[in-house]
Amino acid sequence: MRKKWRWLLLALTGIFFLMFGPPLVSQARNVIEATGNDVNSAVIKDSKGKIMAHDAQLPEDQEYTVNYNWRIPDNLKIKAGDTMAFQVPENVRIPHDEAFPMKGTTVGTIGTFFIAAGAHTGLVTFNQAYQTRPRNRKGFVQLDAFGTVPSHPGNLAPILLEKSAEWADEANPRRINWTIRVLPNNNQLVDPTFVDTLSPNQTYVNGSAVLRDETGNIIPVNTSVNGKQLTFNATGSFTSELALTYQTKTNEPTGDATFENNVTYTDKNGNKGSATATISRPVTEPDVPENPGISEPTDPDEDEEPGVTEPEKPGTTEPEKPGVTEPEKPGTTEPEKPGVTEP
C-alpha cells in the first residue's frame, strides 16, 4: 500500500512540474543540410522569364526575380525556432525589406521568411509544423530584385581610347614602353578587356603589364598571350580614367624598323574603342675614320695648294728706269762753316 502511495506522489509531482514548471528550452540551429537554398541554386529571371547568369551585368533600373526550389532531407529533426538561410547572388539587389509566411508544398505555413533591403542573405524561422512531419519537406521561394549596374543617360559621349609608345632607353632602343589610356566620359567601365595585337618584329615582356586608376592605385589585371595577340582583363566597375602600361622587346637589336600595336577595348557595359600607336628606330650612320695619309686640300682662297707655287708673270715686276734715280742736287750738302767747330 505504501508503494502505491509513493508512486502516486511521484506521478503527481511530475505532472505539477510539467504544468507549472519552467518550459524546456532547446537551442535553435541553422539547417545546413537543406539543399536548393544556396547562392549557386538561385535562379535569376528577367521580366520575360529569361534566365540570367550570376556574372551578368544587370542594370539597376531593371526588375528581376530570384527563385529557389528547396528541400530538407527526410528524417532530419526540425524544431520550432530552427532557421534556414537563403543566399542571394551579388549581381542583384533586394530593393526593400521583405517578410512573408513561409509555406511548404505538402503542408501550410511552416514559418516566416525575412530579408532586409540590400542584404544577400534571407532567413526562414521554422514553427512546429515540421516537428511531426519528417518526410517530403520542400517548397519554393521567389524574391523581387533589381540589377546592380548603374544606368546612365543615352546622351553620354562615348569613351576615348589613347595609345602611345616610347623607348625605355633612347640610347639603347631595344625595349618599348606602351601606354593605353581609357577616358570614360562618365560611362561605367565594367570588367574592362584590352586586346592588343603586336607587329611581328616585337615580343611581349612577361609580367610587365600594370593597370592603374587616375589616382595611381594598382588594379589587378590578368594577362594571356596567344602568339602576337595580348589580352588583358580586369574585374570591377570603374568611372575614373584607367591607364594600362606594358613593355615589349624588339626581335632585332639594331637596324631601321617600325613597331606597331593595335588595341581594341570592350567591357560588359557595352563600351567600345580602338587605337593604334607606332614607334620607329632609325638607322644610325657609323662614324667613318679618315684614311691615313690623305689630307683634304684646303680652300685655295685660304691656303695655297701643296706644291703649286704660282710663278711670277713675266713683266709683272717693273724694271728700274734708267736715269730715274734722282742725282743729288749740288749745294744740298751744307759745308762746314770755318770756325764753327766748337771746342
GROMACS .gro file of C-alpha atoms in nm:
model
  343
    1MET     CA    1   0.000   0.000   0.000
    2ARG     CA    2   0.287   0.231   0.093
    3LYS     CA    3   0.448   0.165  -0.251
    4LYS     CA    4   0.134   0.270  -0.434
    5TRP     CA    5   0.124   0.599  -0.246
    6ARG     CA    6   0.491   0.657  -0.329
    7TRP     CA    7   0.437   0.606  -0.700
    8LEU     CA    8   0.124   0.821  -0.692
    9LEU     CA    9   0.315   1.101  -0.521
   10LEU     CA   10   0.594   1.086  -0.781
   11ALA     CA   11   0.343   1.096  -1.067
   12LEU     CA   12   0.163   1.396  -0.917
   13THR     CA   13   0.496   1.575  -0.869
   14GLY     CA   14   0.589   1.515  -1.232
   15ILE     CA   15   0.255   1.642  -1.355
   16PHE     CA   16   0.294   1.951  -1.136
   17PHE     CA   17   0.634   2.035  -1.283
   18LEU     CA   18   0.510   1.977  -1.637
   19MET     CA   19   0.217   2.209  -1.582
   20PHE     CA   20   0.372   2.479  -1.369
   21GLY     CA   21   0.747   2.435  -1.405
   22PRO     CA   22   0.970   2.645  -1.640
   23PRO     CA   23   0.949   2.549  -2.009
   24LEU     CA   24   1.218   2.325  -2.152
   25VAL     CA   25   1.447   2.533  -2.371
   26SER     CA   26   1.627   2.380  -2.670
   27GLN     CA   27   1.885   2.570  -2.870
   28ALA     CA   28   1.778   2.661  -3.224
   29ARG     CA   29   2.011   2.570  -3.509
   30ASN     CA   30   2.058   2.656  -3.874
   31VAL     CA   31   1.951   2.373  -4.102
   32ILE     CA   32   2.264   2.349  -4.314
   33GLU     CA   33   2.158   2.011  -4.455
   34ALA     CA   34   1.892   2.176  -4.673
   35THR     CA   35   1.953   2.195  -5.049
   36GLY     CA   36   1.841   2.442  -5.315
   37ASN     CA   37   1.883   2.745  -5.090
   38ASP     CA   38   2.249   2.829  -5.158
   39VAL     CA   39   2.368   3.101  -5.397
   40ASN     CA   40   2.454   2.857  -5.675
   41SER     CA   41   2.098   2.721  -5.668
   42ALA     CA   42   1.940   3.067  -5.704
   43VAL     CA   43   1.785   3.123  -6.048
   44ILE     CA   44   1.766   3.485  -6.170
   45LYS     CA   45   1.498   3.565  -6.428
   46ASP     CA   46   1.419   3.888  -6.610
   47SER     CA   47   1.068   4.023  -6.667
   48LYS     CA   48   1.026   3.791  -6.969
   49GLY     CA   49   1.134   3.480  -6.782
   50LYS     CA   50   1.481   3.463  -6.935
   51ILE     CA   51   1.740   3.311  -6.704
   52MET     CA   52   2.035   3.544  -6.632
   53ALA     CA   53   2.385   3.433  -6.533
   54HIS     CA   54   2.523   3.520  -6.192
   55ASP     CA   55   2.806   3.721  -6.351
   56ALA     CA   56   2.577   3.909  -6.591
   57GLN     CA   57   2.584   4.288  -6.565
   58LEU     CA   58   2.223   4.366  -6.479
   59PRO     CA   59   2.109   4.732  -6.497
   60GLU     CA   60   1.992   4.880  -6.171
   61ASP     CA   61   1.666   5.004  -6.324
   62GLN     CA   62   1.558   4.658  -6.449
   63GLU     CA   63   1.341   4.421  -6.244
   64TYR     CA   64   1.429   4.056  -6.183
   65THR     CA   65   1.318   3.768  -5.964
   66VAL     CA   66   1.540   3.531  -5.765
   67ASN     CA   67   1.393   3.181  -5.744
   68TYR     CA   68   1.470   2.880  -5.522
   69ASN     CA   69   1.349   2.517  -5.520
   70TRP     CA   70   1.448   2.397  -5.173
   71ARG     CA   71   1.428   2.066  -4.993
   72ILE     CA   72   1.509   1.930  -4.643
   73PRO     CA   73   1.635   1.570  -4.615
   74ASP     CA   74   1.387   1.316  -4.478
   75ASN     CA   75   1.401   1.227  -4.108
   76LEU     CA   76   1.613   1.532  -4.022
   77LYS     CA   77   1.479   1.677  -3.697
   78ILE     CA   78   1.334   2.026  -3.737
   79LYS     CA   79   1.220   2.210  -3.425
   80ALA     CA   80   1.038   2.538  -3.379
   81GLY     CA   81   1.295   2.818  -3.384
   82ASP     CA   82   1.534   2.642  -3.621
   83THR     CA   83   1.640   2.851  -3.923
   84MET     CA   84   1.728   2.802  -4.288
   85ALA     CA   85   1.932   3.063  -4.482
   86PHE     CA   86   1.883   3.163  -4.848
   87GLN     CA   87   2.178   3.320  -5.032
   88VAL     CA   88   2.119   3.596  -5.290
   89PRO     CA   89   2.363   3.644  -5.587
   90GLU     CA   90   2.583   3.954  -5.581
   91ASN     CA   91   2.465   4.089  -5.917
   92VAL     CA   92   2.111   4.160  -5.792
   93ARG     CA   93   1.982   4.391  -5.519
   94ILE     CA   94   1.687   4.343  -5.284
   95PRO     CA   95   1.512   4.684  -5.304
   96HIS     CA   96   1.324   4.679  -4.970
   97ASP     CA   97   1.265   4.470  -4.660
   98GLU     CA   98   1.062   4.164  -4.744
   99ALA     CA   99   0.874   3.938  -4.496
  100PHE     CA  100   0.611   3.673  -4.565
  101PRO     CA  101   0.473   3.343  -4.429
  102MET     CA  102   0.686   3.053  -4.548
  103LYS     CA  103   0.493   2.759  -4.691
  104GLY     CA  104   0.582   2.407  -4.797
  105THR     CA  105   0.425   2.206  -5.077
  106THR     CA  106   0.263   1.941  -4.854
  107VAL     CA  107   0.170   2.148  -4.550
  108GLY     CA  108   0.057   2.502  -4.477
  109THR     CA  109   0.269   2.767  -4.312
  110ILE     CA  110   0.596   2.627  -4.181
  111GLY     CA  111   0.747   2.951  -4.054
  112THR     CA  112   0.833   3.308  -4.157
  113PHE     CA  113   1.078   3.444  -4.413
  114PHE     CA  114   1.262   3.776  -4.379
  115ILE     CA  115   1.531   3.957  -4.581
  116ALA     CA  116   1.645   4.317  -4.536
  117ALA     CA  117   1.683   4.569  -4.819
  118GLY     CA  118   2.022   4.533  -4.985
  119ALA     CA  119   2.105   4.213  -4.797
  120HIS     CA  120   2.232   3.898  -4.966
  121THR     CA  121   2.105   3.652  -4.704
  122GLY     CA  122   1.740   3.581  -4.620
  123LEU     CA  123   1.631   3.369  -4.324
  124VAL     CA  124   1.341   3.130  -4.261
  125THR     CA  125   1.247   3.070  -3.897
  126PHE     CA  126   1.051   2.744  -3.860
  127ASN     CA  127   0.742   2.688  -3.647
  128GLN     CA  128   0.629   2.346  -3.510
  129ALA     CA  129   0.493   2.226  -3.845
  130TYR     CA  130   0.790   2.002  -3.932
  131GLN     CA  131   0.838   1.858  -3.586
  132THR     CA  132   0.583   1.584  -3.667
  133ARG     CA  133   0.638   1.566  -4.042
  134PRO     CA  134   0.975   1.403  -4.111
  135ARG     CA  135   0.925   1.346  -4.487
  136ASN     CA  136   0.855   1.529  -4.812
  137ARG     CA  137   0.957   1.872  -4.683
  138LYS     CA  138   1.017   2.101  -4.975
  139GLY     CA  139   0.893   2.419  -5.141
  140PHE     CA  140   0.960   2.730  -5.348
  141VAL     CA  141   1.072   3.085  -5.273
  142GLN     CA  142   1.062   3.386  -5.506
  143LEU     CA  143   1.220   3.724  -5.423
  144ASP     CA  144   1.185   4.053  -5.611
  145ALA     CA  145   1.513   4.219  -5.706
  146PHE     CA  146   1.682   4.475  -5.930
  147GLY     CA  147   2.018   4.477  -6.107
  148THR     CA  148   2.327   4.647  -5.965
  149VAL     CA  149   2.492   4.821  -6.262
  150PRO     CA  150   2.424   5.197  -6.259
  151SER     CA  151   2.237   5.318  -6.564
  152HIS     CA  152   2.332   5.638  -6.741
  153PRO     CA  153   2.164   5.871  -6.991
  154GLY     CA  154   2.190   5.774  -7.355
  155ASN     CA  155   2.341   6.110  -7.449
  156LEU     CA  156   2.675   6.046  -7.277
  157ALA     CA  157   2.978   6.079  -7.500
  158PRO     CA  158   3.146   5.750  -7.590
  159ILE     CA  159   3.469   5.654  -7.420
  160LEU     CA  160   3.801   5.769  -7.563
  161LEU     CA  161   4.098   5.541  -7.612
  162GLU     CA  162   4.453   5.672  -7.646
  163LYS     CA  163   4.774   5.481  -7.711
  164SER     CA  164   5.138   5.594  -7.709
  165ALA     CA  165   5.488   5.445  -7.723
  166GLU     CA  166   5.837   5.546  -7.615
  167TRP     CA  167   6.176   5.382  -7.593
  168ALA     CA  168   6.266   5.255  -7.248
  169ASP     CA  169   6.623   5.374  -7.318
  170GLU     CA  170   6.679   5.622  -7.602
  171ALA     CA  171   7.048   5.537  -7.610
  172ASN     CA  172   6.975   5.167  -7.649
  173PRO     CA  173   6.643   5.136  -7.839
  174ARG     CA  174   6.562   4.771  -7.780
  175ARG     CA  175   6.261   4.784  -7.542
  176ILE     CA  176   5.940   4.981  -7.590
  177ASN     CA  177   5.705   5.112  -7.322
  178TRP     CA  178   5.341   5.112  -7.443
  179THR     CA  179   5.064   5.307  -7.267
  180ILE     CA  180   4.688   5.275  -7.323
  181ARG     CA  181   4.453   5.528  -7.161
  182VAL     CA  182   4.076   5.490  -7.131
  183LEU     CA  183   3.878   5.812  -7.074
  184PRO     CA  184   3.529   5.702  -6.958
  185ASN     CA  185   3.340   6.030  -7.014
  186ASN     CA  186   3.113   5.944  -6.717
  187ASN     CA  187   3.044   5.598  -6.855
  188GLN     CA  188   3.069   5.298  -6.624
  189LEU     CA  189   3.364   5.073  -6.720
  190VAL     CA  190   3.258   4.724  -6.610
  191ASP     CA  191   3.513   4.439  -6.628
  192PRO     CA  192   3.735   4.609  -6.890
  193THR     CA  193   3.912   4.398  -7.154
  194PHE     CA  194   4.204   4.510  -7.374
  195VAL     CA  195   4.303   4.302  -7.679
  196ASP     CA  196   4.633   4.416  -7.828
  197THR     CA  197   4.795   4.290  -8.149
  198LEU     CA  198   5.172   4.331  -8.185
  199SER     CA  199   5.359   4.373  -8.509
  200PRO     CA  200   5.574   4.063  -8.586
  201ASN     CA  201   5.905   4.232  -8.504
  202GLN     CA  202   5.845   4.252  -8.127
  203THR     CA  203   5.763   4.027  -7.829
  204TYR     CA  204   5.573   4.095  -7.506
  205VAL     CA  205   5.783   4.113  -7.187
  206ASN     CA  206   5.615   3.874  -6.945
  207GLY     CA  207   5.488   4.029  -6.623
  208SER     CA  208   5.528   4.388  -6.741
  209ALA     CA  209   5.155   4.481  -6.755
  210VAL     CA  210   5.027   4.722  -6.489
  211LEU     CA  211   4.676   4.875  -6.473
  212ARG     CA  212   4.616   5.189  -6.264
  213ASP     CA  213   4.326   5.424  -6.196
  214GLU     CA  214   4.361   5.801  -6.214
  215THR     CA  215   4.489   5.823  -5.855
  216GLY     CA  216   4.765   5.571  -5.926
  217ASN     CA  217   4.610   5.277  -5.742
  218ILE     CA  218   4.706   4.944  -5.900
  219ILE     CA  219   4.417   4.730  -6.025
  220PRO     CA  220   4.477   4.354  -6.062
  221VAL     CA  221   4.492   4.253  -6.429
  222ASN     CA  222   4.511   3.909  -6.587
  223THR     CA  223   4.727   3.869  -6.898
  224SER     CA  224   4.710   3.598  -7.164
  225VAL     CA  225   4.934   3.569  -7.470
  226ASN     CA  226   4.834   3.395  -7.791
  227GLY     CA  227   5.109   3.445  -8.047
  228LYS     CA  228   5.119   3.817  -8.118
  229GLN     CA  229   4.781   3.883  -7.953
  230LEU     CA  230   4.774   4.000  -7.592
  231THR     CA  231   4.457   4.003  -7.379
  232PHE     CA  232   4.437   4.199  -7.054
  233ASN     CA  233   4.131   4.152  -6.827
  234ALA     CA  234   4.031   4.336  -6.509
  235THR     CA  235   3.734   4.280  -6.279
  236GLY     CA  236   3.529   4.561  -6.130
  237SER     CA  237   3.333   4.874  -6.213
  238PHE     CA  238   3.524   5.200  -6.275
  239THR     CA  239   3.425   5.559  -6.355
  240SER     CA  240   3.772   5.715  -6.347
  241GLU     CA  241   4.044   5.713  -6.613
  242LEU     CA  242   4.235   5.387  -6.649
  243ALA     CA  243   4.594   5.354  -6.773
  244LEU     CA  244   4.743   5.022  -6.887
  245THR     CA  245   5.120   5.006  -6.935
  246TYR     CA  246   5.338   4.718  -7.054
  247GLN     CA  247   5.664   4.655  -7.235
  248THR     CA  248   5.778   4.475  -7.550
  249LYS     CA  249   6.126   4.393  -7.673
  250THR     CA  250   6.242   4.415  -8.034
  251ASN     CA  251   6.327   4.091  -8.208
  252GLU     CA  252   6.626   4.254  -8.383
  253PRO     CA  253   6.851   4.463  -8.159
  254THR     CA  254   6.956   4.711  -8.430
  255GLY     CA  255   6.853   4.835  -8.768
  256ASP     CA  256   6.588   5.052  -8.927
  257ALA     CA  257   6.240   4.933  -8.818
  258THR     CA  258   5.889   5.045  -8.727
  259PHE     CA  259   5.696   4.882  -8.441
  260GLU     CA  260   5.317   4.895  -8.427
  261ASN     CA  261   5.044   4.797  -8.181
  262ASN     CA  262   4.668   4.791  -8.239
  263VAL     CA  263   4.436   4.772  -7.936
  264THR     CA  264   4.061   4.723  -7.902
  265TYR     CA  265   3.871   4.787  -7.578
  266THR     CA  266   3.540   4.633  -7.467
  267ASP     CA  267   3.355   4.593  -7.137
  268LYS     CA  268   3.035   4.440  -7.005
  269ASN     CA  269   2.860   4.777  -7.005
  270GLY     CA  270   2.879   4.794  -7.385
  271ASN     CA  271   3.161   5.047  -7.415
  272LYS     CA  272   3.398   5.004  -7.710
  273GLY     CA  273   3.706   5.172  -7.854
  274SER     CA  274   4.021   5.118  -8.059
  275ALA     CA  275   4.358   5.286  -8.104
  276THR     CA  276   4.691   5.238  -8.282
  277ALA     CA  277   5.042   5.355  -8.200
  278THR     CA  278   5.377   5.320  -8.378
  279ILE     CA  279   5.737   5.395  -8.298
  280SER     CA  280   6.038   5.386  -8.534
  281ARG     CA  281   6.404   5.315  -8.486
  282PRO     CA  282   6.619   5.494  -8.749
  283VAL     CA  283   6.946   5.358  -8.881
  284THR     CA  284   7.241   5.519  -8.708
  285GLU     CA  285   7.516   5.609  -8.958
  286PRO     CA  286   7.853   5.471  -8.833
  287ASP     CA  287   8.143   5.710  -8.792
  288VAL     CA  288   8.385   5.661  -9.088
  289PRO     CA  289   8.752   5.709  -8.983
  290GLU     CA  290   8.979   5.916  -9.202
  291ASN     CA  291   9.214   5.725  -9.433
  292PRO     CA  292   9.575   5.764  -9.311
  293GLY     CA  293   9.799   5.984  -9.519
  294ILE     CA  294   9.515   6.153  -9.708
  295SER     CA  295   9.479   6.517  -9.619
  296GLU     CA  296   9.187   6.705  -9.752
  297PRO     CA  297   9.303   7.002  -9.956
  298THR     CA  298   9.224   7.338  -9.815
  299ASP     CA  299   9.033   7.605  -9.992
  300PRO     CA  300   9.262   7.769 -10.245
  301ASP     CA  301   9.132   8.104 -10.131
  302GLU     CA  302   9.251   8.034  -9.780
  303ASP     CA  303   9.572   7.836  -9.831
  304GLU     CA  304   9.789   7.758 -10.125
  305GLU     CA  305   9.758   7.410 -10.264
  306PRO     CA  306  10.064   7.199 -10.182
  307GLY     CA  307  10.335   7.215 -10.447
  308VAL     CA  308  10.151   7.470 -10.653
  309THR     CA  309  10.361   7.783 -10.632
  310GLU     CA  310  10.227   8.036 -10.869
  311PRO     CA  311  10.512   8.167 -11.093
  312GLU     CA  312  10.560   8.528 -11.135
  313LYS     CA  313  10.414   8.651 -11.456
  314PRO     CA  314  10.666   8.798 -11.692
  315GLY     CA  315  10.658   9.172 -11.691
  316THR     CA  316  10.477   9.193 -11.368
  317THR     CA  317  10.791   9.327 -11.196
  318GLU     CA  318  10.858   9.675 -11.323
  319PRO     CA  319  11.227   9.726 -11.421
  320GLU     CA  320  11.406  10.027 -11.295
  321LYS     CA  321  11.406  10.303 -11.550
  322PRO     CA  322  11.750  10.436 -11.638
  323GLY     CA  323  11.805  10.779 -11.502
  324VAL     CA  324  11.511  10.756 -11.278
  325THR     CA  325  11.735  10.770 -10.976
  326GLU     CA  326  11.744  11.132 -10.879
  327PRO     CA  327  12.102  11.268 -10.853
  328GLU     CA  328  12.194  11.466 -10.553
  329LYS     CA  329  12.144  11.832 -10.614
  330PRO     CA  330  12.461  12.032 -10.585
  331GLY     CA  331  12.468  12.254 -10.286
  332THR     CA  332  12.223  12.045 -10.092
  333THR     CA  333  12.501  11.944  -9.852
  334GLU     CA  334  12.569  12.238  -9.628
  335PRO     CA  335  12.952  12.295  -9.598
  336GLU     CA  336  13.106  12.330  -9.264
  337LYS     CA  337  13.147  12.689  -9.172
  338PRO     CA  338  13.502  12.784  -9.081
  339GLY     CA  339  13.544  12.848  -8.716
  340VAL     CA  340  13.205  12.699  -8.632
  341THR     CA  341  13.352  12.384  -8.478
  342GLU     CA  342  13.306  12.414  -8.107
  343PRO     CA  343  13.598  12.341  -7.892
   0.00000   0.00000   0.00000
